[in-house]
Amino acid sequence: MTLRAGVTVVHGVNGSGKSSLLEACFFALYGARAVEGTLDEVISNGAEEMAVELWFTHDDGRFHVEREVKLRGDTAKTTTCGLETPTGAVDGVTDVEARVASLLRMDAEAFVNCAYVRQGEVNKLINASPGDRQDMIDDLLQLGKLEEYRERASDARVGVGRVRDDKQGALSQVTEQVEVKEDKELHDRLNDLQGELSEVTGDVEDKRENREEALEALEAAESVIEEYEARREEIDELDEEIDELAATISEAEGEREALGERIRSLRETADALREELKAAVAETDLGAADPDPDAVAERLETLDDEAESLRDDIEKRRLEAQEYESTAGTTRERADELREEADADREEADELEADVETDRESLEERRADLEESDEEIEALREELSAASVERSAVEAHRESVAEELTAARERVAELEADLGSPHVESVDEDRERVAELEADLETAESRVEELGEDQERAVELVETETELARLEESRANVAELVEQKADTLEEREARVEELREEAEELDAEAAEAEADAEDADADAEAAREAVDELNAEKATIDERRERLERIEELLEDVADNEREVEQFRERRDNKAELNDERRERLADKRERKSELEAEFDQSALESAHGEKERAEDYLDRVEPYLEEQRERRDELQAEIGAVENELEELEELRERRDELEAVVDRLESLYDEAHDLQRTYADLRAELRRRNVETLEAMLNETFRLVYQNDSYARIELDGDYELTVYQKDGTPLEPEQLSGGERALFNLSLRCAIYRLLAEGIDGAAPMPPLILDEPTVFLDSGHVSRLVELVESMTDHGVDQILVVSHDDELVEAADDLLAVQKNPTTNRSSVERSATVEAPS
């Protein structure tokens, strides 16, 4: 249904569902917060789901909210919740309800306390305690934010005070630590330690100088000793080096001779390469017998360009052939259904015929294989029949021959052993026995030879029999396959004949399309022939390129050969130069050896050994003393370091104390600022409440005078705590609870309307508000006050309220409506429906 601007009255009998329309709007805006129970209650009995959509305008913007609730087992869940706004869509229950509360400047509770007077809650504000009433009205007037800010400022003040107290405690600790360290007189202690360290360091330096002198004497003695030992070692090393140089010179001369031989071999290879190059050049159009490599490379580049051009032409003609072939295929596709059948038959026939041809060739090959197998089998059988052994016994024969051969070899070994040590009593017997053994050995060795040949023949017979068995098995398999292929070939030939007869019958009706296709095929063939010609021309160029590439390789080989010859020649010359240098070094070393042998002095060596012993004795005594002094020096330095560290800590503590004093001062200032801010928010809230109370009291009195027709009351007073007092004409004050039921209803409606006007008109200017919704506001009113309620509703429209929704069955309110909606319930289905009454014209 559409709710128009002005006053809309929704009427109908009790229980028809009038209030459900308002509850649906409320639920669309605030969801579960608009339901007193659970979400299950918004779904009708017997239904599984519900949906509501609400379109509304607010602050010149149009909005659309949609909600769906479905049962999931025994629990109802919101499955869809979305809000479309002028600036974009909002999805999700939390985000949608937060955006609605921000738009309307009120949550669900504030909405029912101001804009939506629900049925049975007309006296809600009157019956509320002063504290609850204060919270309700402050929240509506946004004064609760100031209280929130005041509490935040108070929390901040308490937090700053806690931090300030912590810092003050830390400052006290640091101050105590500074005083403790200052009492240690660290600077005096440092001066004493540094004086003692200076004395110890001086003593260490003196002893160190004496030790250095002893070390120098030791080093001088050791130097003399080492010098004489070095001379002796040098003489020995010179002997070894002289021998090594002589051997190296001899080895290098041999290497020079080998390099000379290698150079001669390379020159011969170079001559052969030049001859091959000359022959290769003769097969080309190159003019010089020894062409320039750059000219060959340039010629190759030219041929590459020609080959690339030919490849482009070949590709172009190939694409033309493909295009003609495609044209032929497209032309055939234009043939009618009969031609398609004929093509299908012909294609199947061609495929079968190709298969038949392939099978026939395969069959012939198989038969040829059979003939070859038969010949091989026959040859192998003849070879086996020529042997003295049956075919089935060849393996046993090979094993028998192998055993005999083993026995014969063992006999030869026995005879050779006996021949080596015969047991006879005399020389004559010895000769006779040797001759006998030699004869037996010759016979046994001859037997071994015969058996070796027999074993080779036996092995060959086994291999022949194995090959024959394999060929016979293979021949049987091929024969079976040949028979199967022959049967299949006959069937396919019959099918080919049948398909060609069917194609002949259908072919006549597609002759014209076939002719066009054949023309295209001819063009494709011409293009393919052109491709073949171009390929032939490219092959000629490729052949010329290969010859030039070979020439290029030969030129590189000749150049490489010449470089290698030059390298070997340089190596040979280098070795000659090195040998000359080695000979010079050899002469020098022999001369040096003679000099060293002449300079050797044994007495100087003995004197150096004595000086070395004296220096070592002093060093052995001075080292322990120096170690003790060093330990004392290290201890003093450690103590000085500790004192200096304490001095640094003292300085750091002083700096820390200064920093903490500055922090405490800043926190004191911040604490005072937070206290001032807390008092400012409280004062501002009190001032705004005073101004709101003054305005609200004036509007409440104006509204109450309008709706209350009796002349019993003079005015209504609203104090700063939102305490309400009604004064009679004689000045007697009354609490709102002392009014009659109807008077309390009018009083509450007046208060609600006054609050609504204050929010709508504002103190500093108008603010957008949701519609004013009244659900059965006449429940406690007599007929006279109903007419005053009509005047109240009309006065609200005069004060700028664009839309007022009233649910009522009172005829006087119905007659005062700008728009009238009738709600009726079907007693059979128990479902309600809404109709706009024609008696009330919609405002223009």
mmCIF file of C-alpha atoms in Angstrom, residues 42-389:
data_model
loop_
_atom_site.group_PDB
_atom_site.id
_atom_site.type_symbol
_atom_site.label_atom_id
_atom_site.label_comp_id
_atom_site.label_asym_id
_atom_site.label_seq_id
_atom_site.Cartn_x
_atom_site.Cartn_y
_atom_site.Cartn_z
ATOM 1 C CA VAL A 42 6.451 -12.110 12.799
ATOM 2 C CA ILE A 43 5.710 -15.238 10.699
ATOM 3 C CA SER A 44 2.019 -16.133 10.332
ATOM 4 C CA ASN A 45 0.808 -19.429 11.715
ATOM 5 C CA GLY A 46 1.330 -22.225 9.181
ATOM 6 C CA ALA A 47 3.768 -20.171 7.089
ATOM 7 C CA GLU A 48 7.496 -20.797 6.645
ATOM 8 C CA GLU A 49 8.620 -17.261 5.837
ATOM 9 C CA MET A 50 7.634 -13.589 5.716
ATOM 10 C CA ALA A 51 8.843 -10.545 3.796
ATOM 11 C CA VAL A 52 8.291 -6.790 4.062
ATOM 12 C CA GLU A 53 9.451 -3.947 1.826
ATOM 13 C CA LEU A 54 9.252 -0.278 2.803
ATOM 14 C CA TRP A 55 9.914 2.719 0.578
ATOM 15 C CA PHE A 56 10.242 6.106 2.282
ATOM 16 C CA THR A 57 11.609 9.580 1.664
ATOM 17 C CA HIS A 58 13.670 11.421 4.266
ATOM 18 C CA ASP A 59 15.552 14.713 4.025
ATOM 19 C CA ASP A 60 14.833 14.837 0.252
ATOM 20 C CA GLY A 61 16.296 11.362 -0.265
ATOM 21 C CA ARG A 62 14.428 8.206 -1.320
ATOM 22 C CA PHE A 63 15.141 4.938 0.499
ATOM 23 C CA HIS A 64 14.058 1.321 0.139
ATOM 24 C CA VAL A 65 14.446 -1.256 2.918
ATOM 25 C CA GLU A 66 13.741 -4.981 2.498
ATOM 26 C CA ARG A 67 13.650 -7.804 5.073
ATOM 27 C CA GLU A 68 12.974 -11.521 4.775
ATOM 28 C CA VAL A 69 12.629 -13.955 7.678
ATOM 29 C CA LYS A 70 12.519 -17.736 7.226
ATOM 30 C CA LEU A 71 12.139 -20.655 9.585
ATOM 31 C CA ARG A 72 15.281 -22.764 9.926
ATOM 32 C CA GLY A 73 14.166 -25.746 11.965
ATOM 33 C CA ASP A 74 12.483 -24.351 15.054
ATOM 34 C CA THR A 75 14.129 -20.931 14.835
ATOM 35 C CA ALA A 76 13.378 -17.950 12.627
ATOM 36 C CA LYS A 77 16.406 -16.309 10.942
ATOM 37 C CA THR A 78 16.730 -13.096 8.952
ATOM 38 C CA THR A 79 17.848 -14.245 5.481
ATOM 39 C CA THR A 80 17.664 -10.893 3.670
ATOM 40 C CA CYS A 81 18.228 -7.399 5.018
ATOM 41 C CA GLY A 82 19.129 -4.578 2.669
ATOM 42 C CA LEU A 83 18.786 -0.799 2.418
ATOM 43 C CA GLU A 84 19.046 1.131 -0.838
ATOM 44 C CA THR A 85 20.046 4.768 -0.375
ATOM 45 C CA PRO A 86 20.787 7.638 -2.767
ATOM 46 C CA THR A 87 24.503 7.063 -2.118
ATOM 47 C CA GLY A 88 24.544 3.272 -2.445
ATOM 48 C CA ALA A 89 23.320 -0.002 -0.964
ATOM 49 C CA VAL A 90 23.760 -1.174 2.644
ATOM 50 C CA ASP A 91 23.537 -4.892 3.495
ATOM 51 C CA GLY A 92 23.345 -6.816 6.748
ATOM 52 C CA VAL A 93 21.168 -6.457 9.816
ATOM 53 C CA THR A 94 23.686 -4.527 11.910
ATOM 54 C CA ASP A 95 24.701 -2.061 9.179
ATOM 55 C CA VAL A 96 21.111 -1.446 8.011
ATOM 56 C CA GLU A 97 19.762 -0.744 11.509
ATOM 57 C CA ALA A 98 22.734 1.508 12.309
ATOM 58 C CA ARG A 99 22.124 3.480 9.095
ATOM 59 C CA VAL A 100 18.367 3.817 9.855
ATOM 60 C CA ALA A 101 19.111 5.049 13.398
ATOM 61 C CA SER A 102 21.576 7.573 11.955
ATOM 62 C CA LEU A 103 19.086 8.784 9.336
ATOM 63 C CA LEU A 104 16.165 9.246 11.727
ATOM 64 C CA ARG A 105 18.415 10.383 14.631
ATOM 65 C CA MET A 106 16.701 7.808 16.898
ATOM 66 C CA ASP A 107 16.938 4.120 17.646
ATOM 67 C CA ALA A 108 13.949 1.791 18.076
ATOM 68 C CA GLU A 109 13.310 2.845 21.688
ATOM 69 C CA ALA A 110 13.502 6.545 20.847
ATOM 70 C CA PHE A 111 11.200 5.962 17.870
ATOM 71 C CA VAL A 112 8.395 4.582 20.089
ATOM 72 C CA ASN A 113 9.024 7.303 22.672
ATOM 73 C CA CYS A 114 8.548 10.071 20.118
ATOM 74 C CA ALA A 115 7.187 9.352 16.648
ATOM 75 C CA TYR A 116 5.277 6.113 17.198
ATOM 76 C CA VAL A 117 2.588 6.111 19.912
ATOM 77 C CA ARG A 118 1.775 2.409 20.097
ATOM 78 C CA GLN A 119 -1.569 1.057 21.155
ATOM 79 C CA GLY A 120 -1.789 0.791 24.955
ATOM 80 C CA GLU A 121 1.343 2.966 25.498
ATOM 81 C CA VAL A 122 -0.340 6.356 25.362
ATOM 82 C CA ASN A 123 0.526 6.951 29.058
ATOM 83 C CA LYS A 124 4.095 5.640 28.837
ATOM 84 C CA LEU A 125 5.818 8.978 29.470
ATOM 85 C CA ILE A 126 3.369 9.942 32.212
ATOM 86 C CA ASN A 127 3.789 6.657 34.105
ATOM 87 C CA ALA A 128 7.569 6.581 33.762
ATOM 88 C CA SER A 129 9.740 7.439 36.752
ATOM 89 C CA PRO A 130 11.410 10.885 36.655
ATOM 90 C CA GLY A 131 14.796 9.236 35.979
ATOM 91 C CA ASP A 132 13.434 7.102 33.125
ATOM 92 C CA ARG A 133 11.539 10.093 31.718
ATOM 93 C CA GLN A 134 14.722 12.164 31.907
ATOM 94 C CA ASP A 135 16.712 9.466 30.038
ATOM 95 C CA MET A 136 13.994 9.117 27.387
ATOM 96 C CA ILE A 137 13.713 12.837 26.652
ATOM 97 C CA ASP A 138 17.484 13.468 26.891
ATOM 98 C CA ASP A 139 18.119 10.663 24.405
ATOM 99 C CA LEU A 140 15.511 12.076 22.041
ATOM 100 C CA LEU A 141 17.066 15.546 22.318
ATOM 101 C CA GLN A 142 20.610 14.082 21.825
ATOM 102 C CA LEU A 143 21.672 15.333 25.270
ATOM 103 C CA GLY A 144 22.820 11.841 26.243
ATOM 104 C CA LYS A 145 25.877 12.363 23.993
ATOM 105 C CA LEU A 146 27.044 15.219 26.208
ATOM 106 C CA GLU A 147 26.750 13.010 29.285
ATOM 107 C CA GLU A 148 28.736 10.342 27.434
ATOM 108 C CA TYR A 149 31.400 12.924 26.586
ATOM 109 C CA ARG A 150 31.437 14.146 30.215
ATOM 110 C CA GLU A 151 31.958 10.558 31.427
ATOM 111 C CA ARG A 152 34.748 10.110 28.893
ATOM 112 C CA ALA A 153 36.421 13.297 30.137
ATOM 113 C CA SER A 154 36.041 12.008 33.713
ATOM 114 C CA ASP A 155 37.586 8.662 32.749
ATOM 115 C CA ALA A 156 40.422 10.521 31.043
ATOM 116 C CA ARG A 157 40.969 12.683 34.162
ATOM 117 C CA VAL A 158 41.093 9.576 36.378
ATOM 118 C CA GLY A 159 43.481 7.867 33.946
ATOM 119 C CA VAL A 160 45.771 10.899 33.812
ATOM 120 C CA GLY A 161 45.720 11.100 37.616
ATOM 121 C CA ARG A 162 46.701 7.435 37.877
ATOM 122 C CA VAL A 163 49.592 7.932 35.428
ATOM 123 C CA ARG A 164 50.624 11.105 37.276
ATOM 124 C CA ASP A 165 50.715 9.222 40.590
ATOM 125 C CA ASP A 166 52.815 6.455 38.996
ATOM 126 C CA LYS A 167 55.261 8.994 37.597
ATOM 127 C CA GLN A 168 55.481 10.776 40.972
ATOM 128 C CA GLY A 169 56.343 7.436 42.615
ATOM 129 C CA ALA A 170 58.996 6.784 39.986
ATOM 130 C CA LEU A 171 60.374 10.299 40.539
ATOM 131 C CA SER A 172 60.716 9.636 44.279
ATOM 132 C CA GLN A 173 62.600 6.384 43.631
ATOM 133 C CA VAL A 174 64.981 8.027 41.156
ATOM 134 C CA THR A 175 65.645 10.908 43.600
ATOM 135 C CA GLU A 176 66.529 8.418 46.357
ATOM 136 C CA GLN A 177 68.920 6.569 43.997
ATOM 137 C CA VAL A 178 70.665 9.843 43.081
ATOM 138 C CA GLU A 179 71.203 10.696 46.763
ATOM 139 C CA VAL A 180 72.635 7.206 47.498
ATOM 140 C CA LYS A 181 75.179 7.459 44.688
ATOM 141 C CA GLU A 182 76.178 11.021 45.590
ATOM 142 C CA ASP A 183 77.017 9.817 49.133
ATOM 143 C CA LYS A 184 79.650 7.402 47.721
ATOM 144 C CA GLU A 185 82.059 10.257 46.742
ATOM 145 C CA LEU A 186 82.723 8.534 43.432
ATOM 146 C CA HIS A 187 85.042 11.215 42.029
ATOM 147 C CA ASP A 188 87.552 10.897 44.961
ATOM 148 C CA ARG A 189 87.533 7.142 44.630
ATOM 149 C CA LEU A 190 88.194 7.453 40.907
ATOM 150 C CA ASN A 191 91.232 9.767 41.467
ATOM 151 C CA ASP A 192 92.852 7.319 43.975
ATOM 152 C CA LEU A 193 92.422 4.365 41.633
ATOM 153 C CA GLN A 194 93.807 6.263 38.665
ATOM 154 C CA GLY A 195 96.970 7.274 40.694
ATOM 155 C CA GLU A 196 97.706 3.676 41.683
ATOM 156 C CA LEU A 197 97.072 2.542 38.110
ATOM 157 C CA SER A 198 99.679 5.079 36.878
ATOM 158 C CA GLU A 199 102.355 3.634 39.221
ATOM 159 C CA VAL A 200 101.671 0.033 38.217
ATOM 160 C CA THR A 201 101.628 0.972 34.539
ATOM 161 C CA GLY A 202 105.049 2.718 34.880
ATOM 162 C CA ASP A 203 106.610 -0.337 36.503
ATOM 163 C CA VAL A 204 105.170 -2.589 33.810
ATOM 164 C CA GLU A 205 106.602 -0.324 31.134
ATOM 165 C CA ASP A 206 110.089 -0.420 32.706
ATOM 166 C CA LYS A 207 110.127 -4.181 32.938
ATOM 167 C CA ARG A 208 108.713 -4.382 29.451
ATOM 168 C CA GLU A 209 111.609 -2.291 28.121
ATOM 169 C CA ASN A 210 114.131 -4.585 29.833
ATOM 170 C CA ARG A 211 112.308 -7.576 28.431
ATOM 171 C CA GLU A 212 112.384 -6.005 24.973
ATOM 172 C CA GLU A 213 116.166 -5.574 25.247
ATOM 173 C CA ALA A 214 116.499 -9.233 26.240
ATOM 174 C CA LEU A 215 114.216 -10.175 23.350
ATOM 175 C CA GLU A 216 116.361 -8.158 20.982
ATOM 176 C CA ALA A 217 119.487 -9.947 22.204
ATOM 177 C CA LEU A 218 117.655 -13.270 21.876
ATOM 178 C CA GLU A 219 116.478 -12.393 18.412
ATOM 179 C CA ALA A 220 119.999 -11.305 17.396
ATOM 180 C CA ALA A 221 121.457 -14.605 18.624
ATOM 181 C CA GLU A 222 118.677 -16.585 17.034
ATOM 182 C CA SER A 223 119.186 -14.561 13.851
ATOM 183 C CA VAL A 224 122.859 -15.539 13.742
ATOM 184 C CA ILE A 225 121.961 -19.178 14.436
ATOM 185 C CA GLU A 226 119.169 -19.091 11.892
ATOM 186 C CA GLU A 227 121.457 -17.391 9.389
ATOM 187 C CA TYR A 228 124.043 -20.186 9.657
ATOM 188 C CA GLU A 229 121.318 -22.816 9.620
ATOM 189 C CA ALA A 230 119.738 -21.056 6.669
ATOM 190 C CA ARG A 231 123.068 -21.128 4.846
ATOM 191 C CA ARG A 232 123.338 -24.839 5.453
ATOM 192 C CA GLU A 233 119.769 -25.340 4.293
ATOM 193 C CA GLU A 234 120.382 -23.059 1.319
ATOM 194 C CA ILE A 235 123.422 -25.139 0.320
ATOM 195 C CA ASP A 236 121.259 -28.297 0.528
ATOM 196 C CA GLU A 237 118.433 -26.631 -1.376
ATOM 197 C CA LEU A 238 120.898 -25.420 -4.018
ATOM 198 C CA ASP A 239 122.054 -28.979 -4.529
ATOM 199 C CA GLU A 240 118.456 -30.100 -5.083
ATOM 200 C CA GLU A 241 117.655 -27.135 -7.322
ATOM 201 C CA ILE A 242 120.778 -27.683 -9.445
ATOM 202 C CA ASP A 243 119.706 -31.304 -10.032
ATOM 203 C CA GLU A 244 116.076 -30.258 -10.760
ATOM 204 C CA LEU A 245 117.155 -27.528 -13.225
ATOM 205 C CA ALA A 246 119.356 -29.925 -15.117
ATOM 206 C CA ALA A 247 116.501 -32.424 -15.377
ATOM 207 C CA THR A 248 114.006 -29.687 -16.374
ATOM 208 C CA ILE A 249 116.319 -28.427 -19.144
ATOM 209 C CA SER A 250 116.572 -31.938 -20.537
ATOM 210 C CA GLU A 251 112.778 -32.452 -20.332
ATOM 211 C CA ALA A 252 112.095 -29.099 -22.049
ATOM 212 C CA GLU A 253 114.384 -30.021 -24.954
ATOM 213 C CA GLY A 254 112.353 -33.182 -25.451
ATOM 214 C CA GLU A 255 109.109 -31.161 -25.433
ATOM 215 C CA ARG A 256 110.567 -28.771 -28.061
ATOM 216 C CA GLU A 257 111.265 -31.696 -30.353
ATOM 217 C CA ALA A 258 107.654 -32.960 -29.849
ATOM 218 C CA LEU A 259 106.257 -29.494 -30.638
ATOM 219 C CA GLY A 260 108.337 -29.359 -33.825
ATOM 220 C CA GLU A 261 106.814 -32.671 -34.894
ATOM 221 C CA ARG A 262 103.311 -31.375 -34.090
ATOM 222 C CA ILE A 263 103.928 -28.228 -36.197
ATOM 223 C CA ARG A 264 104.948 -30.352 -39.194
ATOM 224 C CA SER A 265 101.766 -32.457 -38.797
ATOM 225 C CA LEU A 266 99.558 -29.339 -38.646
ATOM 226 C CA ARG A 267 101.142 -27.942 -41.803
ATOM 227 C CA GLU A 268 100.315 -31.162 -43.635
ATOM 228 C CA THR A 269 96.706 -30.906 -42.375
ATOM 229 C CA ALA A 270 96.545 -27.277 -43.544
ATOM 230 C CA ASP A 271 97.680 -28.297 -47.043
ATOM 231 C CA ALA A 272 94.948 -30.951 -47.169
ATOM 232 C CA LEU A 273 92.314 -28.421 -46.065
ATOM 233 C CA ARG A 274 93.424 -25.952 -48.734
ATOM 234 C CA GLU A 275 93.106 -28.670 -51.397
ATOM 235 C CA GLU A 276 89.571 -29.481 -50.182
ATOM 236 C CA LEU A 277 88.767 -25.743 -50.126
ATOM 237 C CA LYS A 278 90.020 -25.352 -53.692
ATOM 238 C CA ALA A 279 87.808 -28.233 -54.850
ATOM 239 C CA ALA A 280 84.788 -26.796 -53.002
ATOM 240 C CA VAL A 281 85.322 -23.316 -54.484
ATOM 241 C CA ALA A 282 85.494 -24.826 -57.965
ATOM 242 C CA GLU A 283 81.877 -26.048 -57.544
ATOM 243 C CA THR A 284 80.669 -22.474 -56.874
ATOM 244 C CA ASP A 285 80.628 -19.231 -58.789
ATOM 245 C CA LEU A 286 83.235 -17.693 -56.482
ATOM 246 C CA GLY A 287 86.064 -16.261 -58.604
ATOM 247 C CA ALA A 288 89.129 -16.664 -56.335
ATOM 248 C CA ALA A 289 90.561 -20.035 -55.377
ATOM 249 C CA ASP A 290 91.140 -18.661 -51.870
ATOM 250 C CA PRO A 291 87.983 -16.559 -51.355
ATOM 251 C CA ASP A 292 87.592 -13.835 -48.760
ATOM 252 C CA PRO A 293 85.472 -15.010 -45.710
ATOM 253 C CA ASP A 294 83.526 -11.734 -45.799
ATOM 254 C CA ALA A 295 82.603 -12.323 -49.437
ATOM 255 C CA VAL A 296 81.410 -15.851 -48.584
ATOM 256 C CA ALA A 297 79.360 -14.501 -45.650
ATOM 257 C CA GLU A 298 77.870 -11.798 -47.890
ATOM 258 C CA ARG A 299 76.972 -14.406 -50.520
ATOM 259 C CA LEU A 300 75.370 -16.579 -47.825
ATOM 260 C CA GLU A 301 73.343 -13.606 -46.578
ATOM 261 C CA THR A 302 72.130 -12.969 -50.150
ATOM 262 C CA LEU A 303 71.072 -16.611 -50.500
ATOM 263 C CA ASP A 304 69.321 -16.427 -47.105
ATOM 264 C CA ASP A 305 67.325 -13.434 -48.350
ATOM 265 C CA GLU A 306 66.395 -15.313 -51.547
ATOM 266 C CA ALA A 307 65.394 -18.376 -49.512
ATOM 267 C CA GLU A 308 63.287 -16.217 -47.182
ATOM 268 C CA SER A 309 61.565 -14.632 -50.213
ATOM 269 C CA LEU A 310 60.861 -18.079 -51.625
ATOM 270 C CA ARG A 311 59.472 -19.219 -48.266
ATOM 271 C CA ASP A 312 57.089 -16.248 -48.333
ATOM 272 C CA ASP A 313 55.995 -17.152 -51.880
ATOM 273 C CA ILE A 314 55.570 -20.801 -50.882
ATOM 274 C CA GLU A 315 53.449 -19.807 -47.893
ATOM 275 C CA LYS A 316 51.379 -17.490 -50.094
ATOM 276 C CA ARG A 317 50.729 -20.223 -52.682
ATOM 277 C CA ARG A 318 50.039 -22.742 -49.911
ATOM 278 C CA LEU A 319 47.431 -20.422 -48.437
ATOM 279 C CA GLU A 320 45.921 -20.033 -51.922
ATOM 280 C CA ALA A 321 45.732 -23.812 -52.227
ATOM 281 C CA GLN A 322 44.053 -23.987 -48.825
ATOM 282 C CA GLU A 323 41.633 -21.259 -49.870
ATOM 283 C CA TYR A 324 40.762 -23.149 -53.087
ATOM 284 C CA GLU A 325 40.349 -26.335 -51.108
ATOM 285 C CA SER A 326 38.102 -24.475 -48.667
ATOM 286 C CA THR A 327 36.093 -23.111 -51.616
ATOM 287 C CA ALA A 328 35.687 -26.624 -52.957
ATOM 288 C CA GLY A 329 34.476 -27.813 -49.569
ATOM 289 C CA THR A 330 32.066 -24.877 -49.253
ATOM 290 C CA THR A 331 30.702 -25.555 -52.749
ATOM 291 C CA ARG A 332 30.038 -29.159 -51.895
ATOM 292 C CA GLU A 333 28.240 -28.095 -48.742
ATOM 293 C CA ARG A 334 25.728 -26.211 -50.943
ATOM 294 C CA ALA A 335 24.503 -29.432 -52.443
ATOM 295 C CA ASP A 336 21.045 -30.585 -51.313
ATOM 296 C CA GLU A 337 20.246 -33.402 -48.969
ATOM 297 C CA LEU A 338 20.705 -36.027 -51.692
ATOM 298 C CA ARG A 339 24.178 -34.702 -52.475
ATOM 299 C CA GLU A 340 25.037 -34.808 -48.799
ATOM 300 C CA GLU A 341 23.938 -38.447 -48.725
ATOM 301 C CA ALA A 342 25.984 -39.135 -51.848
ATOM 302 C CA ASP A 343 29.044 -37.422 -50.350
ATOM 303 C CA ALA A 344 28.608 -39.400 -47.156
ATOM 304 C CA ASP A 345 28.358 -42.663 -49.112
ATOM 305 C CA ARG A 346 31.329 -41.737 -51.288
ATOM 306 C CA GLU A 347 33.365 -40.674 -48.294
ATOM 307 C CA GLU A 348 32.559 -43.913 -46.512
ATOM 308 C CA ALA A 349 33.344 -45.835 -49.707
ATOM 309 C CA ASP A 350 36.635 -43.965 -50.127
ATOM 310 C CA GLU A 351 37.560 -44.612 -46.528
ATOM 311 C CA LEU A 352 36.639 -48.285 -46.874
ATOM 312 C CA GLU A 353 38.482 -48.497 -50.177
ATOM 313 C CA ALA A 354 41.538 -46.912 -48.619
ATOM 314 C CA ASP A 355 41.228 -49.354 -45.745
ATOM 315 C CA VAL A 356 40.798 -52.183 -48.266
ATOM 316 C CA GLU A 357 43.903 -51.064 -50.142
ATOM 317 C CA THR A 358 45.815 -50.732 -46.904
ATOM 318 C CA ASP A 359 44.529 -54.112 -45.763
ATOM 319 C CA ARG A 360 45.391 -55.622 -49.135
ATOM 320 C CA GLU A 361 48.916 -54.252 -48.958
ATOM 321 C CA SER A 362 49.183 -55.371 -45.355
ATOM 322 C CA LEU A 363 47.845 -58.798 -46.379
ATOM 323 C CA GLU A 364 50.410 -59.081 -49.150
ATOM 324 C CA GLU A 365 53.123 -58.031 -46.748
ATOM 325 C CA ARG A 366 51.935 -60.638 -44.258
ATOM 326 C CA ARG A 367 51.923 -63.310 -46.995
ATOM 327 C CA ALA A 368 55.383 -62.256 -48.080
ATOM 328 C CA ASP A 369 56.426 -62.481 -44.418
ATOM 329 C CA LEU A 370 54.969 -66.001 -44.345
ATOM 330 C CA GLU A 371 57.000 -66.971 -47.396
ATOM 331 C CA GLU A 372 60.157 -65.503 -45.870
ATOM 332 C CA SER A 373 59.383 -67.294 -42.592
ATOM 333 C CA ASP A 374 58.819 -70.547 -44.473
ATOM 334 C CA GLU A 375 62.177 -70.165 -46.213
ATOM 335 C CA GLU A 376 63.957 -69.400 -42.948
ATOM 336 C CA ILE A 377 62.169 -72.260 -41.188
ATOM 337 C CA GLU A 378 63.043 -74.652 -43.990
ATOM 338 C CA ALA A 379 66.689 -73.564 -43.937
ATOM 339 C CA LEU A 380 66.882 -74.039 -40.181
ATOM 340 C CA ARG A 381 65.179 -77.434 -40.398
ATOM 341 C CA GLU A 382 67.677 -78.549 -43.066
ATOM 342 C CA GLU A 383 70.507 -77.318 -40.866
ATOM 343 C CA LEU A 384 69.153 -79.358 -37.942
ATOM 344 C CA SER A 385 68.460 -82.435 -40.068
ATOM 345 C CA ALA A 386 72.076 -82.372 -41.303
ATOM 346 C CA ALA A 387 73.267 -82.699 -37.718
ATOM 347 C CA SER A 388 73.794 -86.094 -36.131
ATOM 348 C CA VAL A 389 71.519 -85.121 -33.208
#
